[in-house]
Tab-separated table of C-alpha atoms in Angstrom:
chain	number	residue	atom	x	y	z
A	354	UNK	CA	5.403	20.033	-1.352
A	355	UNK	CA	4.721	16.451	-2.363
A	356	UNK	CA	7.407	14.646	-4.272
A	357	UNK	CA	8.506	10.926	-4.361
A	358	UNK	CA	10.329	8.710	-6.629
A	359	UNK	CA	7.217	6.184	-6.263
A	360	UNK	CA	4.039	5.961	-6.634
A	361	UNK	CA	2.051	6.983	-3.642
A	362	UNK	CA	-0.873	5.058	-1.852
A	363	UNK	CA	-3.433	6.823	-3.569
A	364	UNK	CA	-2.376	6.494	-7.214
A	365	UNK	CA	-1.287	2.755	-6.419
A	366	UNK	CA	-4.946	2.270	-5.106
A	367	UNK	CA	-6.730	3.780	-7.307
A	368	UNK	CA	-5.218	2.040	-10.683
A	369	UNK	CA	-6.005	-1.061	-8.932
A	370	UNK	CA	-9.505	-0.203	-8.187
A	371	UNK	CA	-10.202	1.257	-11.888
A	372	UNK	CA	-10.391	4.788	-10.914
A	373	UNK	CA	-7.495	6.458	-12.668
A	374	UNK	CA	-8.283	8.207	-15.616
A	375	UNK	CA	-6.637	6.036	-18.500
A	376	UNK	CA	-4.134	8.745	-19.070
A	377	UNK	CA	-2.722	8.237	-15.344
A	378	UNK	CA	-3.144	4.281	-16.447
A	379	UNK	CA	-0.603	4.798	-18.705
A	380	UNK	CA	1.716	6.613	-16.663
A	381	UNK	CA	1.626	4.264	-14.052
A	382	UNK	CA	1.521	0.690	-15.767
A	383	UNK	CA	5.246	1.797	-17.458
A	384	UNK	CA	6.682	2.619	-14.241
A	385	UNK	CA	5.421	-1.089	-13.186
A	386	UNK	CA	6.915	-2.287	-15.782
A	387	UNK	CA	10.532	-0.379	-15.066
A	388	UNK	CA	10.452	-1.081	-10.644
A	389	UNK	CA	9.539	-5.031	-9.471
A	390	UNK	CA	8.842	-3.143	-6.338
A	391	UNK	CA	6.531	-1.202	-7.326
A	392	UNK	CA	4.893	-3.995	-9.660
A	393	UNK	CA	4.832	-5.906	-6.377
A	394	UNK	CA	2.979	-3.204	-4.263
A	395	UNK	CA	0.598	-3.235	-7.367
A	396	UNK	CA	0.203	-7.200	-6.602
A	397	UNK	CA	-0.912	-6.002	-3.190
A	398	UNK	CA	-3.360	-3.487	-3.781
A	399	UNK	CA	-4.892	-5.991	-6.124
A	400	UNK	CA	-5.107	-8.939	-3.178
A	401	UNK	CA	-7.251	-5.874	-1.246
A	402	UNK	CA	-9.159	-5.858	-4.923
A	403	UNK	CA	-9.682	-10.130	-3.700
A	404	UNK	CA	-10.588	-9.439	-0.684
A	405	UNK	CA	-13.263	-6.737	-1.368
A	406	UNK	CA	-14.535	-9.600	-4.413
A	407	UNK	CA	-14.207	-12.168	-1.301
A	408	UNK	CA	-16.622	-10.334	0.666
A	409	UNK	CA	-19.065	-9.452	-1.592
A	410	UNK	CA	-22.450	-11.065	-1.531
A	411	UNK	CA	-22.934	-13.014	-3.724
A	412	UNK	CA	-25.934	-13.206	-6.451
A	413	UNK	CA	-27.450	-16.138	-7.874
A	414	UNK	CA	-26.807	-16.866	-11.703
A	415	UNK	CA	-29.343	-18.436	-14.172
A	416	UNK	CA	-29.620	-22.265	-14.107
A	417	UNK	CA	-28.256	-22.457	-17.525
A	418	UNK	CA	-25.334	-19.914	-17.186
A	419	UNK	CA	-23.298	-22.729	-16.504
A	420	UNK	CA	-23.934	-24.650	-19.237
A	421	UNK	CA	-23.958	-21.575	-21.874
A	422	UNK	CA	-20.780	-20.576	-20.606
A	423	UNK	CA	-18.928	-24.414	-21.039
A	424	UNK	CA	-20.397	-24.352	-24.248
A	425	UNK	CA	-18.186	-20.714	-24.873
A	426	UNK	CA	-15.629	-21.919	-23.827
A	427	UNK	CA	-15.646	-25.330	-25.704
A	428	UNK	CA	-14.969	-23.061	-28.652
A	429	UNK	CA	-12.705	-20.497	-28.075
A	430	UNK	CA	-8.897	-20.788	-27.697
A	431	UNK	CA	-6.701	-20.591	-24.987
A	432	UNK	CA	-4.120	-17.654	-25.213
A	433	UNK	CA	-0.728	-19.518	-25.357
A	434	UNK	CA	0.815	-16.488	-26.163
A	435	UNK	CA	4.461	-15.871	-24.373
A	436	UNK	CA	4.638	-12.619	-23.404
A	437	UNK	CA	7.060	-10.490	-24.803
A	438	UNK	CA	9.602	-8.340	-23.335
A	439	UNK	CA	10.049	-5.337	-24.958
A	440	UNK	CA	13.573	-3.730	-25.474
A	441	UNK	CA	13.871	0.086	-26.456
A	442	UNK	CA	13.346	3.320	-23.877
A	443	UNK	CA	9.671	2.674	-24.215
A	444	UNK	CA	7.912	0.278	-22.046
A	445	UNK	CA	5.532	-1.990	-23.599
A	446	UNK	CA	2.430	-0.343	-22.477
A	447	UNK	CA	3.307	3.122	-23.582
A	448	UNK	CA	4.772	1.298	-27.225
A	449	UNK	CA	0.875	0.319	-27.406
A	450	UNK	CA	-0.127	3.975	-28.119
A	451	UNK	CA	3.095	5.243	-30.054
A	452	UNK	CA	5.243	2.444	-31.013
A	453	UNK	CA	8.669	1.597	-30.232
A	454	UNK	CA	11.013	4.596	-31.821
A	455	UNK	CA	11.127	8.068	-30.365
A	456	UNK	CA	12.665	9.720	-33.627
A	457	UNK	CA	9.399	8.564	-35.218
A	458	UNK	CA	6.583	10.732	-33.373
A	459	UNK	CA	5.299	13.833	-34.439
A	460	UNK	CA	7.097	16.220	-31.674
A	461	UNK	CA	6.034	20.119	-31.428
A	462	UNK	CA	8.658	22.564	-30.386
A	463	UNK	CA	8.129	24.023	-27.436
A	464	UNK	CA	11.076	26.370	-27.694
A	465	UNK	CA	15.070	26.165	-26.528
A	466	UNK	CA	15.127	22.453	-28.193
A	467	UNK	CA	12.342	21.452	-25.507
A	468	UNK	CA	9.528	19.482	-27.615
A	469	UNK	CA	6.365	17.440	-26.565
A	470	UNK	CA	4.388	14.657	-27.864
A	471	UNK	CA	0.393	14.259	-27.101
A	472	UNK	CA	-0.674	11.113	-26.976
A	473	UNK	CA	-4.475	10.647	-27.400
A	474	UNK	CA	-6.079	9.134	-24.219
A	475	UNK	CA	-9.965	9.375	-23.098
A	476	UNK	CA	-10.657	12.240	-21.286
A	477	UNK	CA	-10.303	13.140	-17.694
A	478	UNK	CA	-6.198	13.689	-17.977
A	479	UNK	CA	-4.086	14.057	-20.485
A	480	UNK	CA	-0.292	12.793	-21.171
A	481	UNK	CA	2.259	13.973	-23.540
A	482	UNK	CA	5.974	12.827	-23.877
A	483	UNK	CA	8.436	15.403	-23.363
A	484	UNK	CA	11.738	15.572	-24.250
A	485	UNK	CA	14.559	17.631	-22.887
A	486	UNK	CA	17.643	18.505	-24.302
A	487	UNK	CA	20.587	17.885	-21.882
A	488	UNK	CA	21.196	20.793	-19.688
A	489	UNK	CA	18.186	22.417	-20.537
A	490	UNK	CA	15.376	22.959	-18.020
A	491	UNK	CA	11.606	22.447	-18.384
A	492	UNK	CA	9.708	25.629	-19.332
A	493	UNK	CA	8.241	26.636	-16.146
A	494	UNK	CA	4.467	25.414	-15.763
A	495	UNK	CA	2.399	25.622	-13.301
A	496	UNK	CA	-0.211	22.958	-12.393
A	497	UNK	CA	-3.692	22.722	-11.405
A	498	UNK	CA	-4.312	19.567	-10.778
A	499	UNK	CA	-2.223	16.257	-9.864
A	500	UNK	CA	0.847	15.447	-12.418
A	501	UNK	CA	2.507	12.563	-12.882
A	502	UNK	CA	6.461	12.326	-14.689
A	503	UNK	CA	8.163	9.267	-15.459
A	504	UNK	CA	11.057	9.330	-16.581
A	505	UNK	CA	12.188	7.356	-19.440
A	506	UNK	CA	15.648	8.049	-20.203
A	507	UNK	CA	18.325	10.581	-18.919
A	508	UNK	CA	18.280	12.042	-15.628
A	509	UNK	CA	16.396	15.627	-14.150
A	510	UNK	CA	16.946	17.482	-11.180
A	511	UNK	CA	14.459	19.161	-9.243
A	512	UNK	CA	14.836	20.797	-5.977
A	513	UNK	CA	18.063	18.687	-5.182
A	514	UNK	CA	16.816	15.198	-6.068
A	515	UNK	CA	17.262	13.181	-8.629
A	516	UNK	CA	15.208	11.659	-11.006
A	517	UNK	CA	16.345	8.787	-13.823
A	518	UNK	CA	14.720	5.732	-15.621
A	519	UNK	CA	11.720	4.332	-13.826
A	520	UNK	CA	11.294	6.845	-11.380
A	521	UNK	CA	8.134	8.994	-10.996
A	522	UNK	CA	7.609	12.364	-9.293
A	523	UNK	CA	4.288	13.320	-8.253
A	524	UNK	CA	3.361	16.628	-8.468
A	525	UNK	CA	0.268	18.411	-6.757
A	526	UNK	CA	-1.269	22.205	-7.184
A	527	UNK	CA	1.157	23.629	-4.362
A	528	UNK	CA	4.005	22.322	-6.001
A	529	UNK	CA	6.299	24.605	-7.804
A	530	UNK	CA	9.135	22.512	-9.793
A	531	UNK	CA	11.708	23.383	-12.043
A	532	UNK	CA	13.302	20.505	-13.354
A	533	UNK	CA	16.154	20.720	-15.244
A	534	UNK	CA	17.778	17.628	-17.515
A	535	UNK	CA	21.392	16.736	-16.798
A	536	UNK	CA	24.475	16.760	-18.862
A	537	UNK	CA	25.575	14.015	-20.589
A	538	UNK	CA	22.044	12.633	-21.838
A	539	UNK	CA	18.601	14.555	-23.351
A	540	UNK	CA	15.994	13.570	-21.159
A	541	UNK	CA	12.369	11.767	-22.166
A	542	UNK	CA	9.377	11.719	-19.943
A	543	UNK	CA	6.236	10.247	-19.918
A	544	UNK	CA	3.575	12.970	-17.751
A	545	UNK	CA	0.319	13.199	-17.225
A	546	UNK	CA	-2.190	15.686	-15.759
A	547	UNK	CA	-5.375	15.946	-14.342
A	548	UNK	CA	-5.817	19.471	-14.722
A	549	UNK	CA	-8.598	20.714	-16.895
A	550	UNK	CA	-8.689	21.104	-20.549
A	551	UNK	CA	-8.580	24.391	-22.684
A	552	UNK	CA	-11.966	23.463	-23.915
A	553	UNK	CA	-13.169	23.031	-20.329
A	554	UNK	CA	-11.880	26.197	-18.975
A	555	UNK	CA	-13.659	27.895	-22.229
A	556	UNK	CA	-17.200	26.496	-21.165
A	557	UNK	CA	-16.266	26.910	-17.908
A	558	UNK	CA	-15.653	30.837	-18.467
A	559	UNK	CA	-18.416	31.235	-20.924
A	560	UNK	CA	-20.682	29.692	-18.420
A	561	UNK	CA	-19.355	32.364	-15.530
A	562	UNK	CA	-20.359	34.646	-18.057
A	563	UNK	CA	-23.770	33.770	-18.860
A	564	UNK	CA	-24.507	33.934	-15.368
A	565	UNK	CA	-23.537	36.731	-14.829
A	566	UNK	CA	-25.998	38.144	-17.345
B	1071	UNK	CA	-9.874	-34.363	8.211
B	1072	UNK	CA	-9.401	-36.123	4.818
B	1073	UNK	CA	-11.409	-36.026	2.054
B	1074	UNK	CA	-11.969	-39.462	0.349
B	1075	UNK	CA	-14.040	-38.411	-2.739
B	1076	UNK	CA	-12.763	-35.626	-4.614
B	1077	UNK	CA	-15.102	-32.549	-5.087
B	1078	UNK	CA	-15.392	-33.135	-9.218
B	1079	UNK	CA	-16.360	-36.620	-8.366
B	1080	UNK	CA	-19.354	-35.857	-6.811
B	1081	UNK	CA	-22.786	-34.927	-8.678
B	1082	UNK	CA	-23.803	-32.574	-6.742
B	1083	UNK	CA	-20.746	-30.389	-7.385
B	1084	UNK	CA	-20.673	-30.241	-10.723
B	1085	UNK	CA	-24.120	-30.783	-11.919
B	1086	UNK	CA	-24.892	-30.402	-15.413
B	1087	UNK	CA	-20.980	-30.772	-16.366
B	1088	UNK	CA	-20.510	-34.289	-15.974
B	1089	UNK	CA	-20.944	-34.943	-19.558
B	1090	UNK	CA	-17.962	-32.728	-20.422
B	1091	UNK	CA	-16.102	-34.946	-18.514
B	1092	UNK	CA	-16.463	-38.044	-19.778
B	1093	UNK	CA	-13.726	-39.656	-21.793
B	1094	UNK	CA	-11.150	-36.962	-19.893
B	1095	UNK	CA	-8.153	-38.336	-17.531
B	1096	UNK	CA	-8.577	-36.782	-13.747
B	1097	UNK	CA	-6.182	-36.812	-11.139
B	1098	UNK	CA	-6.981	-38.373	-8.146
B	1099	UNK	CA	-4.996	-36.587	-6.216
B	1100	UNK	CA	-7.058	-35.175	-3.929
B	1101	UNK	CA	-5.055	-32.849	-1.634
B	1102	UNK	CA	-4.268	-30.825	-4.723
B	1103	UNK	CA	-8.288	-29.939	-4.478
B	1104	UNK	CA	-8.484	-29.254	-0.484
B	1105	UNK	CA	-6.462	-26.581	1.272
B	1106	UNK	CA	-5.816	-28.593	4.544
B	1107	UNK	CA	-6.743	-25.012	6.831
B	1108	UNK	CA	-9.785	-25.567	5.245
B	1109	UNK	CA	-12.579	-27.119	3.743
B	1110	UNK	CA	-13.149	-24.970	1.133
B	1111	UNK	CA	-11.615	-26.185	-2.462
B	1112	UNK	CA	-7.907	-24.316	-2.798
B	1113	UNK	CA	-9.236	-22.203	-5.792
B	1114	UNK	CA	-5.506	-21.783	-6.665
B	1115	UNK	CA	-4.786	-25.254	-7.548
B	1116	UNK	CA	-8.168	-25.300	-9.579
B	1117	UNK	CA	-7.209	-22.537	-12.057
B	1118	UNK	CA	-4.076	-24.007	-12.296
B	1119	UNK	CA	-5.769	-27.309	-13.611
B	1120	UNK	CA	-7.580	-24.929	-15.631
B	1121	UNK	CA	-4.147	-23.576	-16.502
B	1122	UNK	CA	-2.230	-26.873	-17.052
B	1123	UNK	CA	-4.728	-29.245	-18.314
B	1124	UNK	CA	-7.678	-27.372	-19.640
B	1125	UNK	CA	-9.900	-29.071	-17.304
B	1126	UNK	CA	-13.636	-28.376	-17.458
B	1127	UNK	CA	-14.560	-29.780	-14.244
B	1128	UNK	CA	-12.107	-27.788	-12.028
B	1129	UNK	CA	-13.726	-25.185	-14.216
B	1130	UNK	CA	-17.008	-25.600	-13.130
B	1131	UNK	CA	-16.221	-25.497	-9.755
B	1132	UNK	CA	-14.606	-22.121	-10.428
B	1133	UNK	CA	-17.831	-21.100	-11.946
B	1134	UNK	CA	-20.289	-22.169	-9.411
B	1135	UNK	CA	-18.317	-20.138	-6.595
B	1136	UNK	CA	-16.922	-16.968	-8.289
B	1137	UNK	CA	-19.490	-16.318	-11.102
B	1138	UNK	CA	-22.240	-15.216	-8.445
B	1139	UNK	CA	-19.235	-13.382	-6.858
B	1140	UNK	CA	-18.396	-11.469	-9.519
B	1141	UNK	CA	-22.232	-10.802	-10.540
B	1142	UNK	CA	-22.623	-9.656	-6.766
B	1143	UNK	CA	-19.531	-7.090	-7.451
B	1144	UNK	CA	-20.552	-5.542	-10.405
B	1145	UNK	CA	-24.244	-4.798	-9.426
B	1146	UNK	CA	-22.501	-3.329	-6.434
B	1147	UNK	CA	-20.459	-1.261	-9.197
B	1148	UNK	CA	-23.948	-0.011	-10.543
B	1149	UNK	CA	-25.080	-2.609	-13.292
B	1150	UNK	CA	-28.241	-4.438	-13.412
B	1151	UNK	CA	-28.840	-7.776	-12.610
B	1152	UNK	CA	-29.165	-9.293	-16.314
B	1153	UNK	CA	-25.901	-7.300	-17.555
B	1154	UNK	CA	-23.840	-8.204	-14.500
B	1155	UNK	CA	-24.864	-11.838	-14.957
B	1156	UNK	CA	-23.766	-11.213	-19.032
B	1157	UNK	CA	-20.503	-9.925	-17.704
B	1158	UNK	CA	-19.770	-12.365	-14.751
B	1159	UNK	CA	-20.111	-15.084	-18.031
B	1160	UNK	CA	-16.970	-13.216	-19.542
B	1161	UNK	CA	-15.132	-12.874	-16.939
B	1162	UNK	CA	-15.088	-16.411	-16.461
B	1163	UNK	CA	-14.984	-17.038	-20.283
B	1164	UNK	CA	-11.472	-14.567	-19.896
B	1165	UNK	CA	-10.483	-16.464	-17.232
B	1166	UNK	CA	-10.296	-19.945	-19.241
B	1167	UNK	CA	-8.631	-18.049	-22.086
B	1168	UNK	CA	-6.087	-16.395	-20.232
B	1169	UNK	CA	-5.907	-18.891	-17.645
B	1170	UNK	CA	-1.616	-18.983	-19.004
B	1171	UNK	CA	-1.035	-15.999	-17.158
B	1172	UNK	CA	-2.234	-17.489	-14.007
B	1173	UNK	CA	1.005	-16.708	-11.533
B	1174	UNK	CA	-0.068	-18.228	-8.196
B	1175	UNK	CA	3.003	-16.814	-6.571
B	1176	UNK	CA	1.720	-13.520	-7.245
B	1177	UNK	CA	-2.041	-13.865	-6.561
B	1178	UNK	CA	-4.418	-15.911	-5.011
B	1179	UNK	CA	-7.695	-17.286	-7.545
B	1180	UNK	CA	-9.874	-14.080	-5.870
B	1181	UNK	CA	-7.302	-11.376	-6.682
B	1182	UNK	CA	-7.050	-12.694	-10.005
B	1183	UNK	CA	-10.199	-12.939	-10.959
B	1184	UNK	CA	-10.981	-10.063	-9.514
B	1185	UNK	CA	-8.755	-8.226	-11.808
B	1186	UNK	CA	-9.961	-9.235	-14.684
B	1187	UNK	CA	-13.979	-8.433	-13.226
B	1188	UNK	CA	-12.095	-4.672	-12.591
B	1189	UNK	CA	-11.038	-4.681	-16.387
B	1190	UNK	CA	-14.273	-5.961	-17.715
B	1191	UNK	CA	-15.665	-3.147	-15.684
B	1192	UNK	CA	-13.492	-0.486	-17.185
B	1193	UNK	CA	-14.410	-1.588	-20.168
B	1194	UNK	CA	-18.590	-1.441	-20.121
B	1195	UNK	CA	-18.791	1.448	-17.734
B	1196	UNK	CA	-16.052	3.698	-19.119
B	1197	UNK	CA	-15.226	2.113	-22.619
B	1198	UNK	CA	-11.387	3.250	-22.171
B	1199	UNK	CA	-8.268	1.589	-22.798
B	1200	UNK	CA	-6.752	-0.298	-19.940
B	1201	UNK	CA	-2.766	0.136	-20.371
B	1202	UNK	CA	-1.478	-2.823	-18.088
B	1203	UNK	CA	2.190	-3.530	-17.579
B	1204	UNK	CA	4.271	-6.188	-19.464
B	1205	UNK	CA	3.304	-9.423	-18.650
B	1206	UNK	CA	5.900	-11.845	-16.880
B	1207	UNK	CA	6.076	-15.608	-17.368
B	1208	UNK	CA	5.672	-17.807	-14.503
B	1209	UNK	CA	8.646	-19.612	-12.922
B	1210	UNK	CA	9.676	-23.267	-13.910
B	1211	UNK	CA	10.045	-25.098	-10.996
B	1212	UNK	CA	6.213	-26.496	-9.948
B	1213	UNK	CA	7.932	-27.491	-5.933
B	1214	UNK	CA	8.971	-23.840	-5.648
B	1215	UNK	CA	5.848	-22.479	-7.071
B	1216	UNK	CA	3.513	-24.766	-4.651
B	1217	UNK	CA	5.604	-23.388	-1.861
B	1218	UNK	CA	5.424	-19.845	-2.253
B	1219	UNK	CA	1.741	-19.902	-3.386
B	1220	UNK	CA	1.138	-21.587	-0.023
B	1221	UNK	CA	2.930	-18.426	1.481
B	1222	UNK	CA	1.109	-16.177	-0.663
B	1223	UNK	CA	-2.556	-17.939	-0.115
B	1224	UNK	CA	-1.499	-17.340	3.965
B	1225	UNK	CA	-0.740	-13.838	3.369
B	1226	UNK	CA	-3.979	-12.934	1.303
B	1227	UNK	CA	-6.087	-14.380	4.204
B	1228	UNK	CA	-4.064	-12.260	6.796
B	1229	UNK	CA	-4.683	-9.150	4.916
B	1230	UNK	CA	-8.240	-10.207	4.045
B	1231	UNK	CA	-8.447	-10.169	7.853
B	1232	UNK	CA	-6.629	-6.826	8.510
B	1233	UNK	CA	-9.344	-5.201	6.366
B	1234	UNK	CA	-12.171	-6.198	8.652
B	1235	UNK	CA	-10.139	-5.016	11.354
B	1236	UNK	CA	-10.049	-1.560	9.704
B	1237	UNK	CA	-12.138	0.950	11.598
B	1238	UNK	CA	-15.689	1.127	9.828
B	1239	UNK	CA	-15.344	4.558	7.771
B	1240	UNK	CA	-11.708	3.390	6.434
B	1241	UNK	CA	-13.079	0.151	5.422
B	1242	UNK	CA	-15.887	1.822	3.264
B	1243	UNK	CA	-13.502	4.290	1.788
B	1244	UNK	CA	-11.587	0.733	0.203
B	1245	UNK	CA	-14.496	-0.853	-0.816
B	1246	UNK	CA	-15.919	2.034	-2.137
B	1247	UNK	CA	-13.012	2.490	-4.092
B	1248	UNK	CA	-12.741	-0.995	-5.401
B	1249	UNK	CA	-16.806	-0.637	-6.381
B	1250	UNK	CA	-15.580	2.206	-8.376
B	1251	UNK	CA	-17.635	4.929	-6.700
B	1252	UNK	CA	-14.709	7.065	-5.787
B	1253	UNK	CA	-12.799	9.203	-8.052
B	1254	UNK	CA	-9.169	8.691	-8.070
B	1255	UNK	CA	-9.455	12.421	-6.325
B	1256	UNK	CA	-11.542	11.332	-3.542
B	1257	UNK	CA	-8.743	8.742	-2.449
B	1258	UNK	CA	-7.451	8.317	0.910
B	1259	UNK	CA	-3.839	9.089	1.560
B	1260	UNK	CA	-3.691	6.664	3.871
B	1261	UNK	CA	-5.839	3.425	4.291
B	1262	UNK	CA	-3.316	2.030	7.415
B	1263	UNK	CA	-3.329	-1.584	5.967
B	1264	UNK	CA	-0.234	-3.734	6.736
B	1265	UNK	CA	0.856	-4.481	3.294
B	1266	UNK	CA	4.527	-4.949	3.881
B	1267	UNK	CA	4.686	-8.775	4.777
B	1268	UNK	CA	2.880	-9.562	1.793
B	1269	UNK	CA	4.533	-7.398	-0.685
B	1270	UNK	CA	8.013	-9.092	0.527
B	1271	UNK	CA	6.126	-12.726	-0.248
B	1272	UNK	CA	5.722	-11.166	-3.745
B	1273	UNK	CA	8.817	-9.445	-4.355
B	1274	UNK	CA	10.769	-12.651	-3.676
B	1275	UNK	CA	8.239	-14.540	-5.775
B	1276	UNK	CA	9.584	-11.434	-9.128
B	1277	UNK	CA	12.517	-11.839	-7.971
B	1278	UNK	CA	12.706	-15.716	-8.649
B	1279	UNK	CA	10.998	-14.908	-12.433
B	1280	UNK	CA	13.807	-12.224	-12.842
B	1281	UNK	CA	16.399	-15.200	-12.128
B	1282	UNK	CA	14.984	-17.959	-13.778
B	1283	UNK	CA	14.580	-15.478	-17.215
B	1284	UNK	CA	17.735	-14.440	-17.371
């Protein structure tokens, strides 16, 4: 079994290389913005990003791409902009896709009070918020591929550890979990999974079948 | 060795750009242009007179050295020659416009730009949304932040250096990655790199912004 309460070297690499799927993106740029630890491994992997640019060979540009590009610049604005530091459970990359109020989203009952919330992401993964009455435990699910849970407010237990704000458990195809939210507080999560989609497994099946003719 | 005229001074090194000059104040200060382990320009202190002063001619030096750079990456990432050249433009077009959230306690010029190259990639190769986390401002003391993006420039080369030392099939498995050939399934666990003296240069440098924001 795989678990941690961080990300590991593989996720951390591969959202600063550009390989996650954007639903994994999402995932992981709100638990950078809950742990300055992890936010400064993230700086890291990106100085390995430098390095690789460092080393690369270079090619030469146009004579005039110079010029072309002062003249771009002479026109457009610098951002000034102060960034802003969002309040609220949701960090500011997740408030992006589904704004800053939980009561507001279209949840879907999942049964026992459980209820989920798909957010639209391109494809590859897919991430939903899920919320958790206190006390009550996840309906069991299986996974195929590699899941991601962040957890946004409350706390779960799974297999004697503990999981609350900011922290992320990582979740791979031999993993059976059955978390279960503690007293005191219902329990949000932001997860994502790489398994396949419905529509995938159809073609996939419909396929197995054709062949077979 | 001292350098007596200072790179934007001289023809050569900014061909073509000296007319955007004109008429513009320029420091002389020329150790703010030269790292002294070097002779290279510090690229750091460049985007930061980018940053600070809007200065075209630091600019252009930017250009002249990371622009082919950045071309050179994303025709390694699988674009032609006359879109990578289109996109290297952007990148440094993005760098001048975002040139505010230039941290150099947190990375050196390379890593930065080389983020926003990654984005730009993201964005013509896989047209998806790039969630990134919250911004932070950068702290208010200049002396402090010279200091630590000394430490942090020293750190970048050491690690720059522990990559080449990686045994050959390791070192194509990051590269690899970073050219966005590997899925994020296809991943090492493990690439062995020794990332824990610069992440503590880093995490003091966040921990400084968490102290001067609140």
């Amino acid at each position: 079994m795989t678990t941690t309460h961080h990300l590991n070297e593989q996720m951390l690499l591969g959202y600063s290389a550009g390989v996650l799927p954007e639903a994994f993106n999402l995932v992981v740029a709100s638990h950078l913005c809950l742990s300055d630890d992890a936010r400064a491994m993230q700086c890291c992997y990106d100085a390995l990003g430098g390095a690789v640019l460092n080393k690369c060979e270079k090619e030469k540009m146009s004579l005039n791409a110079l010029s072309l590009t002062l003249q771009q610049i002479k026109t457009c604005p610098c951002d000034t902009q102060a960034p802003q530091i969002c309040t609220g459970i949701f960090p500011e990359p997740l408030q992006k896709y589904v704004g800053d109020k939980p009561e507001a989203l279209r949840w879907r009952s999942l049964g026992k009070g459980v209820r989920q919330a798909i957010i639209p992401t391109a494809k590859g993964a897919t991430v939903r918020l899920l919320f958790v009455p206190a006390g009550q435990s996840v309906p069991d699910h299986g996974h195929r591929g590699t899941e991601l849970t962040l957890v946004l407010q409350g706390v779960y237990v799974d297999h004697g550890n503990r999981y609350g704000r900011g922290d992320i458990e990582i979740a791979t195809p031999k993993t059976t979990h059955h978390p279960i939210a503690e007293t005191g507080q219902d329990c949000i999560c932001l997860t994502a999974t790489d398994a396949p989609l419905r529509f995938s497994r159809m073609l996939h099946r419909l396929l197995a079948r054709l062949l077979r003719l | 060795m001292t350098r007596t005229t200072p790179l934007w001074e001289k023809p050569d090194a900014i061909a073509g750009v000296v007319t955007y000059a004109a008429g513009k104040p320029s420091r002389k200060d020329a150790k703010t242009l030269t790292d002294s382990a070097s002779s290279e320009p510090n690229w750091s202190d460049l985007v930061i007179r980018v940053r600070d002063s809007q200065d075209t001619d630091a600019f252009a030096l930017l250009f002249n050295h990371f622009a082919p750079m950045v071309k050179g990456f994303l025709m390694k990432s699988g674009a032609d020659a006359t879109f990578a050249e289109e996109c290297a433009q952007d990148v440094m077009v993005t760098l001048w416009q975002k040139a505010a959230q230039f941290d150099p306690t947190r990375a050196s010029a390379a890593t930065w730009i080389f983020t926003i190259a990654r984005n730009r990639r993201i964005d013509m190769f896989r047209r998806q949304n790039r969630p990134e986390p919250t911004d932070l401002p950068w702290g208010p003391e200049p002396e402090a932040e010279a200091a630590d993006a000394l430490a942090l420039q020293q750190e970048t080369r050491k690690l720059s250096a522990a990559l080449d030392a990686l045994p050959a099939k390791q070192k194509d498995i990051v590269k690899r990655a970073f050219y966005g050939e590997l899925t994020h399934a296809e991943l090492a666990e493990e690439t062995g790199l020794p990332l824990g003296t610069i992440k503590s240069r880093i995490r003091l440098a966040l921990d400084r912004l968490r102290a001067a924001m609140s």
